[in-house]
Amino acid sequence: TADSGGLLDVVVVGGGQAGLAAGFYLRRAGLGFEILDAQEVPGGAWPHMWESLRLFSPAQHSSLPGRPMPRVEGYPGKRHVARYLASYEERYDLPVRRPVRVEAVRAEPDALRVETDRGMWRARCVVSATGTWWQPYLPHHPGRAAFRGRQLHAARYRHPEPFGGLRVVVVGGGNSAAQIVADLAGHADTTWVTRRPPRFLPDDVDGRALFEVATRRRQALLSGEVDTGGVGGLGDIVVVPPVRAARDRGLLAARPLFSRLTAEGVAWDDGTRLACDAIIWCTGFRPALRHLTPLGLREGDGTIAVNGTQSVAEPRLFLLGYGDWTGPGSATLIGAGRDARGTVAAITRLLSSTRSADP
Ligand code: FAD
């Protein structure tokens, strides 16, 4: 533990669903580990998301390994997920230390050194499971600094009330944008803008169907078959009930993306202008990997080269839950367990090979 100089088998950075799923399998493998999480409370990113958020799958298709998510009518909300994650930690007595923010992971010959705001840990392996919520992405857009209204990323949006009676532009063609546009209905005068026309998935495609598509793609890739293209080919937006209701009321028509911001609003190349009070950027997230900077592993696209979930250049480091590049469907509740299981199996092999090599 902190500053004790003791060497753990594994430190997991991040105590959201991906870190907890790793903890489940680490416990089962009998390894010595701790989970370091920056938040005051359990639940990873979920408590921070907007109030109306609903999962895109029913509870029975949103479970981590071992303990099923308690069922609810319809699609669970974010509090249900956060409560589930809290009870999951308790049920498996997972050693989560919080709030502990990992600032840097450094390579030493016989260990990885984990530097935090609460002391130092050392471990034979590190699993990084810090998610993407903490690294919201804002694209560069001409005039962004000129706009005098309010600008926020979807990660800072909580509920529609502060936007009551305002003219709001929502930017982005994904699930966050569609859900926030639906959430603002009846409160704000909303304009939705997207780079390309929004692509809604068929109404009967929910998170479970997406996971099956991702799984088929993984199997095709593993067996050397043609890439099935994964879920991207199907569309972008899951038609959860509030999105369906807004779409059916004709509230989800999008305009093309503007070309620049002005002091008063946004403007298109054809001379059209739109005045607005607020712009909500639903423009995605990037992996939160700053703590790994000292290892010097980032590729040009911001990811880290991996074989499965194991870093190619630093094999004592594993990356869990960041998205398709760390495993198809890995950034979902239902998908986190599969990659966690494979990761712990790889860690077990690595530790037993290094132990048997010890003099
Ligand atoms: P997180 O939940 O972000 O947890 C990471 C943890 O690591 C956090 O507690 C964070 O504080 C901590 N951390 C970060 N950096 C550090 C550090 N340096 N040191 C220590 N701790 C650190 N998935 C589904 O399956 N179904 C859905 O319906 C669904 N809806 C989604 C809706 C939205 C709007 C978003 C953004 C995502 C959704 N997802 C959904 C995807 C995914 O399940 C979530 O993003 C989930 O939060 C990812 O879990 P995680 O454990 O990887 O990361």
GROMACS .gro file of C-alpha atoms and ligand atoms in nm:
model
  412
    1THR     CA    1   0.000   0.000   0.000
    2ALA     CA    2   0.092   0.365  -0.005
    3ASP     CA    3   0.449   0.443   0.083
    4SER     CA    4   0.494   0.105   0.252
    5GLY     CA    5   0.744   0.008  -0.012
    6GLY     CA    6   0.555  -0.318  -0.053
    7LEU     CA    7   0.527  -0.460  -0.400
    8LEU     CA    8   0.177  -0.555  -0.514
    9ASP     CA    9   0.103  -0.791  -0.798
   10VAL     CA   10  -0.132  -0.540  -0.959
   11VAL     CA   11  -0.247  -0.181  -0.920
   12VAL     CA   12  -0.568  -0.098  -1.105
   13VAL     CA   13  -0.602   0.271  -1.190
   14GLY     CA   14  -0.972   0.364  -1.198
   15GLY     CA   15  -1.263   0.220  -1.002
   16GLY     CA   16  -1.541   0.248  -1.258
   17GLN     CA   17  -1.701  -0.059  -1.414
   18ALA     CA   18  -1.383  -0.158  -1.603
   19GLY     CA   19  -1.166  -0.141  -1.291
   20LEU     CA   20  -1.423  -0.333  -1.086
   21ALA     CA   21  -1.452  -0.606  -1.350
   22ALA     CA   22  -1.072  -0.639  -1.334
   23GLY     CA   23  -1.100  -0.658  -0.955
   24PHE     CA   24  -1.352  -0.943  -0.981
   25TYR     CA   25  -1.109  -1.159  -1.180
   26LEU     CA   26  -0.801  -1.050  -0.984
   27ARG     CA   27  -0.976  -1.162  -0.664
   28ARG     CA   28  -1.066  -1.495  -0.823
   29ALA     CA   29  -0.705  -1.543  -0.938
   30GLY     CA   30  -0.584  -1.485  -0.580
   31LEU     CA   31  -0.354  -1.198  -0.677
   32GLY     CA   32  -0.252  -0.912  -0.447
   33PHE     CA   33  -0.402  -0.589  -0.581
   34GLU     CA   34  -0.552  -0.252  -0.503
   35ILE     CA   35  -0.782  -0.030  -0.707
   36LEU     CA   36  -0.703   0.345  -0.695
   37ASP     CA   37  -0.993   0.572  -0.787
   38ALA     CA   38  -0.998   0.951  -0.807
   39GLN     CA   39  -1.366   0.989  -0.713
   40GLU     CA   40  -1.509   1.045  -0.366
   41VAL     CA   41  -1.793   0.800  -0.432
   42PRO     CA   42  -1.834   0.473  -0.624
   43GLY     CA   43  -1.979   0.457  -0.975
   44GLY     CA   44  -1.707   0.588  -1.207
   45ALA     CA   45  -1.848   0.836  -1.456
   46TRP     CA   46  -2.213   0.746  -1.403
   47PRO     CA   47  -2.294   0.988  -1.115
   48HIS     CA   48  -2.157   1.272  -1.331
   49MET     CA   49  -2.376   1.214  -1.635
   50TRP     CA   50  -2.696   1.406  -1.707
   51GLU     CA   51  -2.994   1.335  -1.485
   52SER     CA   52  -3.228   1.195  -1.750
   53LEU     CA   53  -2.973   0.950  -1.889
   54ARG     CA   54  -3.107   0.602  -1.955
   55LEU     CA   55  -2.899   0.297  -2.043
   56PHE     CA   56  -2.942   0.176  -2.396
   57SER     CA   57  -3.004  -0.181  -2.273
   58PRO     CA   58  -3.226  -0.335  -2.006
   59ALA     CA   59  -3.058  -0.430  -1.676
   60GLN     CA   60  -3.026  -0.798  -1.764
   61HIS     CA   61  -2.795  -0.702  -2.052
   62SER     CA   62  -2.588  -0.453  -1.854
   63SER     CA   63  -2.423  -0.670  -1.593
   64LEU     CA   64  -2.065  -0.714  -1.483
   65PRO     CA   65  -1.932  -1.066  -1.417
   66GLY     CA   66  -2.078  -1.254  -1.123
   67ARG     CA   67  -2.350  -1.029  -0.990
   68PRO     CA   68  -2.641  -0.935  -1.217
   69MET     CA   69  -2.767  -0.577  -1.221
   70PRO     CA   70  -3.102  -0.569  -1.035
   71ARG     CA   71  -3.389  -0.550  -1.282
   72VAL     CA   72  -3.602  -0.242  -1.325
   73GLU     CA   73  -3.891  -0.163  -1.552
   74GLY     CA   74  -3.755  -0.037  -1.886
   75TYR     CA   75  -3.407   0.105  -1.920
   76PRO     CA   76  -3.212   0.175  -1.600
   77GLY     CA   77  -3.112   0.532  -1.513
   78LYS     CA   78  -2.769   0.648  -1.407
   79ARG     CA   79  -2.843   0.625  -1.032
   80HIS     CA   80  -2.941   0.263  -1.069
   81VAL     CA   81  -2.608   0.194  -1.239
   82ALA     CA   82  -2.411   0.386  -0.973
   83ARG     CA   83  -2.590   0.196  -0.693
   84TYR     CA   84  -2.519  -0.131  -0.870
   85LEU     CA   85  -2.148  -0.050  -0.899
   86ALA     CA   86  -2.135   0.047  -0.529
   87SER     CA   87  -2.300  -0.279  -0.426
   88TYR     CA   88  -2.069  -0.471  -0.662
   89GLU     CA   89  -1.762  -0.336  -0.483
   90GLU     CA   90  -1.910  -0.437  -0.150
   91ARG     CA   91  -2.025  -0.780  -0.258
   92TYR     CA   92  -1.678  -0.879  -0.375
   93ASP     CA   93  -1.501  -0.680  -0.101
   94LEU     CA   94  -1.289  -0.508  -0.365
   95PRO     CA   95  -0.999  -0.305  -0.223
   96VAL     CA   96  -1.088   0.031  -0.375
   97ARG     CA   97  -0.891   0.326  -0.233
   98ARG     CA   98  -1.057   0.663  -0.291
   99PRO     CA   99  -1.015   0.943  -0.348
  100VAL     CA  100  -0.669   0.864  -0.485
  101ARG     CA  101  -0.564   1.035  -0.808
  102VAL     CA  102  -0.284   0.867  -1.001
  103GLU     CA  103  -0.056   1.133  -1.138
  104ALA     CA  104   0.216   0.927  -1.304
  105VAL     CA  105   0.311   0.569  -1.378
  106ARG     CA  106   0.685   0.515  -1.423
  107ALA     CA  107   0.887   0.213  -1.531
  108GLU     CA  108   1.146   0.065  -1.295
  109PRO     CA  109   1.342  -0.251  -1.372
  110ASP     CA  110   1.138  -0.476  -1.144
  111ALA     CA  111   0.811  -0.286  -1.107
  112LEU     CA  112   0.588  -0.005  -1.222
  113ARG     CA  113   0.584   0.289  -0.984
  114VAL     CA  114   0.244   0.451  -0.936
  115GLU     CA  115   0.265   0.809  -0.807
  116THR     CA  116  -0.053   0.958  -0.663
  117ASP     CA  117  -0.175   1.256  -0.463
  118ARG     CA  118  -0.185   1.018  -0.163
  119GLY     CA  119   0.152   0.852  -0.185
  120MET     CA  120   0.330   0.596  -0.395
  121TRP     CA  121   0.245   0.239  -0.489
  122ARG     CA  122   0.461  -0.021  -0.665
  123ALA     CA  123   0.327  -0.313  -0.861
  124ARG     CA  124   0.445  -0.583  -1.097
  125CYS     CA  125   0.162  -0.492  -1.335
  126VAL     CA  126  -0.072  -0.196  -1.380
  127VAL     CA  127  -0.420  -0.208  -1.527
  128SER     CA  128  -0.527   0.134  -1.650
  129ALA     CA  129  -0.907   0.166  -1.649
  130THR     CA  130  -0.963   0.541  -1.633
  131GLY     CA  131  -1.232   0.569  -1.900
  132THR     CA  132  -1.292   0.862  -2.131
  133TRP     CA  133  -1.538   1.082  -1.942
  134TRP     CA  134  -1.252   1.280  -1.788
  135GLN     CA  135  -1.112   1.384  -2.125
  136PRO     CA  136  -1.396   1.560  -2.310
  137TYR     CA  137  -1.306   1.654  -2.666
  138LEU     CA  138  -1.379   1.999  -2.807
  139PRO     CA  139  -1.298   2.044  -3.176
  140HIS     CA  140  -1.126   2.358  -3.297
  141HIS     CA  141  -1.379   2.578  -3.468
  142PRO     CA  142  -1.321   2.921  -3.616
  143GLY     CA  143  -1.461   3.191  -3.390
  144ARG     CA  144  -1.499   2.978  -3.080
  145ALA     CA  145  -1.338   3.242  -2.864
  146ALA     CA  146  -1.555   3.515  -3.017
  147PHE     CA  147  -1.890   3.370  -2.908
  148ARG     CA  148  -2.025   3.569  -2.613
  149GLY     CA  149  -2.282   3.315  -2.497
  150ARG     CA  150  -2.231   3.007  -2.287
  151GLN     CA  151  -2.041   2.707  -2.422
  152LEU     CA  152  -2.021   2.370  -2.254
  153HIS     CA  153  -1.931   2.015  -2.336
  154ALA     CA  154  -2.192   1.740  -2.290
  155ALA     CA  155  -1.983   1.623  -1.994
  156ARG     CA  156  -2.094   1.937  -1.807
  157TYR     CA  157  -2.463   1.915  -1.901
  158ARG     CA  158  -2.685   1.798  -1.611
  159HIS     CA  159  -3.048   1.897  -1.673
  160PRO     CA  160  -3.251   2.126  -1.900
  161GLU     CA  161  -3.371   2.382  -1.643
  162PRO     CA  162  -3.078   2.627  -1.676
  163PHE     CA  163  -3.156   2.648  -2.049
  164GLY     CA  164  -3.525   2.730  -2.003
  165GLY     CA  165  -3.639   2.985  -2.263
  166LEU     CA  166  -3.292   3.009  -2.419
  167ARG     CA  167  -3.186   2.952  -2.778
  168VAL     CA  168  -2.949   2.654  -2.769
  169VAL     CA  169  -2.738   2.498  -3.045
  170VAL     CA  170  -2.645   2.134  -2.986
  171VAL     CA  171  -2.346   2.012  -3.190
  172GLY     CA  172  -2.276   1.648  -3.272
  173GLY     CA  173  -2.426   1.343  -3.443
  174GLY     CA  174  -2.402   1.080  -3.172
  175ASN     CA  175  -2.600   0.948  -2.878
  176SER     CA  176  -2.510   1.230  -2.641
  177ALA     CA  177  -2.636   1.495  -2.881
  178ALA     CA  178  -2.960   1.313  -2.962
  179GLN     CA  179  -3.033   1.253  -2.594
  180ILE     CA  180  -2.958   1.611  -2.494
  181VAL     CA  181  -3.170   1.753  -2.777
  182ALA     CA  182  -3.454   1.528  -2.657
  183ASP     CA  183  -3.393   1.638  -2.297
  184LEU     CA  184  -3.415   2.007  -2.391
  185ALA     CA  185  -3.751   1.962  -2.566
  186GLY     CA  186  -4.013   2.177  -2.400
  187HIS     CA  187  -3.749   2.388  -2.222
  188ALA     CA  188  -3.527   2.552  -2.481
  189ASP     CA  189  -3.552   2.664  -2.841
  190THR     CA  190  -3.306   2.404  -2.970
  191THR     CA  191  -3.124   2.375  -3.302
  192TRP     CA  192  -2.936   2.052  -3.366
  193VAL     CA  193  -2.638   2.061  -3.603
  194THR     CA  194  -2.442   1.760  -3.727
  195ARG     CA  195  -2.149   1.710  -3.962
  196ARG     CA  196  -2.347   1.451  -4.159
  197PRO     CA  197  -2.716   1.362  -4.138
  198PRO     CA  198  -2.786   1.178  -3.811
  199ARG     CA  199  -2.808   0.804  -3.852
  200PHE     CA  200  -3.062   0.640  -3.624
  201LEU     CA  201  -3.033   0.270  -3.556
  202PRO     CA  202  -3.349   0.067  -3.618
  203ASP     CA  203  -3.584   0.104  -3.322
  204ASP     CA  204  -3.538  -0.256  -3.213
  205VAL     CA  205  -3.156  -0.232  -3.197
  206ASP     CA  206  -3.048  -0.175  -2.839
  207GLY     CA  207  -2.718  -0.220  -2.659
  208ARG     CA  208  -2.754  -0.596  -2.656
  209ALA     CA  209  -2.781  -0.617  -3.035
  210LEU     CA  210  -2.483  -0.381  -3.066
  211PHE     CA  211  -2.279  -0.604  -2.840
  212GLU     CA  212  -2.365  -0.906  -3.052
  213VAL     CA  213  -2.254  -0.722  -3.366
  214ALA     CA  214  -1.928  -0.623  -3.194
  215THR     CA  215  -1.876  -0.984  -3.085
  216ARG     CA  216  -1.930  -1.117  -3.438
  217ARG     CA  217  -1.677  -0.866  -3.566
  218ARG     CA  218  -1.425  -0.977  -3.306
  219GLN     CA  219  -1.477  -1.341  -3.405
  220ALA     CA  220  -1.441  -1.256  -3.776
  221LEU     CA  221  -1.119  -1.065  -3.712
  222LEU     CA  222  -0.977  -1.342  -3.491
  223SER     CA  223  -1.045  -1.608  -3.753
  224GLY     CA  224  -0.896  -1.395  -4.029
  225GLU     CA  225  -1.227  -1.336  -4.208
  226VAL     CA  226  -1.342  -1.018  -4.376
  227ASP     CA  227  -1.398  -0.730  -4.130
  228THR     CA  228  -1.773  -0.710  -4.075
  229GLY     CA  229  -1.736  -0.340  -3.998
  230GLY     CA  230  -1.879  -0.366  -3.649
  231VAL     CA  231  -2.157  -0.148  -3.520
  232GLY     CA  232  -2.054   0.165  -3.710
  233GLY     CA  233  -2.213   0.033  -4.029
  234LEU     CA  234  -2.554   0.013  -3.863
  235GLY     CA  235  -2.591   0.373  -3.754
  236ASP     CA  236  -2.485   0.591  -3.466
  237ILE     CA  237  -2.783   0.668  -3.247
  238VAL     CA  238  -2.962   0.417  -3.029
  239VAL     CA  239  -3.331   0.502  -3.026
  240VAL     CA  240  -3.389   0.492  -2.650
  241PRO     CA  241  -3.745   0.585  -2.547
  242PRO     CA  242  -3.690   0.962  -2.492
  243VAL     CA  243  -3.508   0.986  -2.827
  244ARG     CA  244  -3.790   0.796  -2.996
  245ALA     CA  245  -4.050   1.028  -2.842
  246ALA     CA  246  -3.860   1.339  -2.957
  247ARG     CA  247  -3.806   1.197  -3.304
  248ASP     CA  248  -4.173   1.104  -3.337
  249ARG     CA  249  -4.267   1.462  -3.245
  250GLY     CA  250  -4.041   1.586  -3.526
  251LEU     CA  251  -3.790   1.744  -3.287
  252LEU     CA  252  -3.486   1.558  -3.413
  253ALA     CA  253  -3.433   1.717  -3.752
  254ALA     CA  254  -3.072   1.831  -3.779
  255ARG     CA  255  -2.910   2.108  -3.981
  256PRO     CA  256  -2.563   2.080  -4.132
  257LEU     CA  257  -2.274   2.189  -3.913
  258PHE     CA  258  -2.209   2.564  -3.919
  259SER     CA  259  -1.874   2.687  -4.052
  260ARG     CA  260  -1.792   2.932  -3.773
  261LEU     CA  261  -1.902   3.094  -3.451
  262THR     CA  262  -1.973   3.465  -3.425
  263ALA     CA  263  -2.016   3.687  -3.121
  264GLU     CA  264  -2.394   3.629  -3.133
  265GLY     CA  265  -2.419   3.273  -3.254
  266VAL     CA  266  -2.322   3.058  -3.548
  267ALA     CA  267  -2.290   3.115  -3.924
  268TRP     CA  268  -2.288   2.904  -4.236
  269ASP     CA  269  -2.088   2.962  -4.556
  270ASP     CA  270  -2.404   3.051  -4.753
  271GLY     CA  271  -2.446   3.361  -4.535
  272THR     CA  272  -2.711   3.215  -4.302
  273ARG     CA  273  -2.669   3.318  -3.939
  274LEU     CA  274  -2.836   3.196  -3.625
  275ALA     CA  275  -2.827   3.385  -3.298
  276CYS     CA  276  -2.813   3.171  -2.985
  277ASP     CA  277  -2.750   3.194  -2.610
  278ALA     CA  278  -2.569   2.866  -2.556
  279ILE     CA  279  -2.381   2.600  -2.751
  280ILE     CA  280  -2.355   2.246  -2.617
  281TRP     CA  281  -2.069   2.051  -2.773
  282CYS     CA  282  -2.154   1.682  -2.788
  283THR     CA  283  -1.831   1.608  -2.966
  284GLY     CA  284  -1.703   1.305  -2.787
  285PHE     CA  285  -1.434   1.197  -2.550
  286ARG     CA  286  -1.075   1.077  -2.565
  287PRO     CA  287  -0.905   0.815  -2.347
  288ALA     CA  288  -0.792   0.962  -2.013
  289LEU     CA  289  -0.429   0.851  -2.032
  290ARG     CA  290  -0.235   1.148  -1.897
  291HIS     CA  291  -0.102   0.948  -1.601
  292LEU     CA  292   0.079   0.722  -1.849
  293THR     CA  293   0.272   1.008  -2.012
  294PRO     CA  294   0.607   0.919  -1.845
  295LEU     CA  295   0.596   0.580  -2.019
  296GLY     CA  296   0.602   0.753  -2.357
  297LEU     CA  297   0.365   0.507  -2.523
  298ARG     CA  298   0.109   0.730  -2.695
  299GLU     CA  299   0.070   0.691  -3.070
  300GLY     CA  300  -0.014   0.977  -3.302
  301ASP     CA  301  -0.387   0.905  -3.267
  302GLY     CA  302  -0.365   0.927  -2.887
  303THR     CA  303  -0.403   0.554  -2.826
  304ILE     CA  304  -0.138   0.306  -2.714
  305ALA     CA  305  -0.032   0.008  -2.927
  306VAL     CA  306  -0.184  -0.302  -2.768
  307ASN     CA  307  -0.192  -0.672  -2.822
  308GLY     CA  308  -0.537  -0.753  -2.684
  309THR     CA  309  -0.528  -0.526  -2.379
  310GLN     CA  310  -0.153  -0.552  -2.317
  311SER     CA  311   0.078  -0.268  -2.415
  312VAL     CA  312   0.319  -0.386  -2.681
  313ALA     CA  313   0.607  -0.167  -2.567
  314GLU     CA  314   0.547  -0.200  -2.188
  315PRO     CA  315   0.405  -0.552  -2.135
  316ARG     CA  316   0.347  -0.487  -1.761
  317LEU     CA  317   0.076  -0.237  -1.856
  318PHE     CA  318  -0.281  -0.333  -1.951
  319LEU     CA  319  -0.554  -0.101  -2.085
  320LEU     CA  320  -0.913  -0.180  -2.007
  321GLY     CA  321  -1.243  -0.037  -2.120
  322TYR     CA  322  -1.141   0.253  -2.345
  323GLY     CA  323  -1.328   0.145  -2.657
  324ASP     CA  324  -1.291  -0.079  -2.956
  325TRP     CA  325  -0.913  -0.036  -2.970
  326THR     CA  326  -0.888  -0.218  -2.634
  327GLY     CA  327  -1.153  -0.476  -2.733
  328PRO     CA  328  -1.483  -0.451  -2.924
  329GLY     CA  329  -1.758  -0.348  -2.685
  330SER     CA  330  -1.509  -0.299  -2.401
  331ALA     CA  331  -1.650   0.043  -2.312
  332THR     CA  332  -1.987  -0.102  -2.215
  333LEU     CA  333  -2.117  -0.260  -1.897
  334ILE     CA  334  -2.184  -0.592  -2.065
  335GLY     CA  335  -1.850  -0.591  -2.250
  336ALA     CA  336  -1.619  -0.491  -1.963
  337GLY     CA  337  -1.610  -0.840  -1.811
  338ARG     CA  338  -1.486  -1.021  -2.118
  339ASP     CA  339  -1.176  -0.806  -2.155
  340ALA     CA  340  -1.117  -0.806  -1.780
  341ARG     CA  341  -1.112  -1.187  -1.781
  342GLY     CA  342  -0.864  -1.202  -2.068
  343THR     CA  343  -0.650  -0.935  -1.903
  344VAL     CA  344  -0.627  -1.116  -1.570
  345ALA     CA  345  -0.544  -1.442  -1.751
  346ALA     CA  346  -0.259  -1.261  -1.931
  347ILE     CA  347  -0.139  -1.104  -1.604
  348THR     CA  348  -0.141  -1.442  -1.432
  349ARG     CA  349   0.074  -1.589  -1.711
  350LEU     CA  350   0.312  -1.294  -1.703
  351LEU     CA  351   0.355  -1.307  -1.324
  352SER     CA  352   0.412  -1.680  -1.316
  353SER     CA  353   0.671  -1.658  -1.594
  354THR     CA  354   0.860  -1.376  -1.420
  355ARG     CA  355   0.838  -1.553  -1.083
  356SER     CA  356   0.972  -1.880  -1.221
  357ALA     CA  357   1.255  -1.681  -1.385
  358ASP     CA  358   1.353  -1.536  -1.043
  359PRO     CA  359   1.670  -1.689  -0.904
  360FAD     P1  360  -1.537   0.546  -1.591
  360FAD     O1  361  -1.677   0.514  -1.554
  360FAD     O2  362  -1.506   0.681  -1.640
  360FAD     O3  363  -1.449   0.514  -1.462
  360FAD     C1  364  -1.314   0.548  -1.458
  360FAD     C2  365  -1.277   0.581  -1.316
  360FAD     O4  366  -1.138   0.611  -1.313
  360FAD     C3  367  -1.348   0.705  -1.261
  360FAD     O5  368  -1.394   0.682  -1.132
  360FAD     C4  369  -1.238   0.811  -1.263
  360FAD     O6  370  -1.252   0.908  -1.163
  360FAD     C5  371  -1.116   0.727  -1.240
  360FAD     N1  372  -0.994   0.792  -1.285
  360FAD     C6  373  -0.971   0.859  -1.401
  360FAD     N2  374  -0.845   0.904  -1.405
  360FAD     C7  375  -0.787   0.864  -1.288
  360FAD     C8  376  -0.657   0.881  -1.232
  360FAD     N3  377  -0.560   0.945  -1.297
  360FAD     N4  378  -0.632   0.828  -1.109
  360FAD     C9  379  -0.727   0.761  -1.042
  360FAD     N5  380  -0.852   0.743  -1.091
  360FAD    C10  381  -0.881   0.794  -1.212
  360FAD     N6  382  -2.236   0.185  -2.170
  360FAD    C11  383  -2.331   0.090  -2.160
  360FAD     O7  384  -2.299  -0.028  -2.143
  360FAD     N7  385  -2.464   0.122  -2.169
  360FAD    C12  386  -2.504   0.250  -2.185
  360FAD     O8  387  -2.622   0.275  -2.195
  360FAD    C13  388  -2.406   0.354  -2.192
  360FAD     N8  389  -2.443   0.483  -2.203
  360FAD    C14  390  -2.347   0.580  -2.202
  360FAD    C15  391  -2.386   0.712  -2.207
  360FAD    C16  392  -2.291   0.814  -2.205
  360FAD    C17  393  -2.334   0.956  -2.211
  360FAD    C18  394  -2.155   0.781  -2.199
  360FAD    C19  395  -2.051   0.889  -2.199
  360FAD    C20  396  -2.116   0.649  -2.195
  360FAD    C21  397  -2.210   0.547  -2.197
  360FAD     N9  398  -2.172   0.413  -2.191
  360FAD    C22  399  -2.269   0.316  -2.185
  360FAD    C23  400  -2.031   0.372  -2.204
  360FAD    C24  401  -1.959   0.326  -2.076
  360FAD     O9  402  -2.030   0.221  -2.016
  360FAD    C25  403  -1.937   0.439  -1.976
  360FAD    O10  404  -1.863   0.540  -2.037
  360FAD    C26  405  -1.862   0.391  -1.851
  360FAD    O11  406  -1.859   0.497  -1.758
  360FAD    C27  407  -1.719   0.346  -1.878
  360FAD    O12  408  -1.666   0.285  -1.761
  360FAD     P2  409  -1.511   0.290  -1.725
  360FAD    O13  410  -1.495   0.210  -1.601
  360FAD    O14  411  -1.432   0.249  -1.843
  360FAD    O15  412  -1.479   0.443  -1.701
   0.00000   0.00000   0.00000
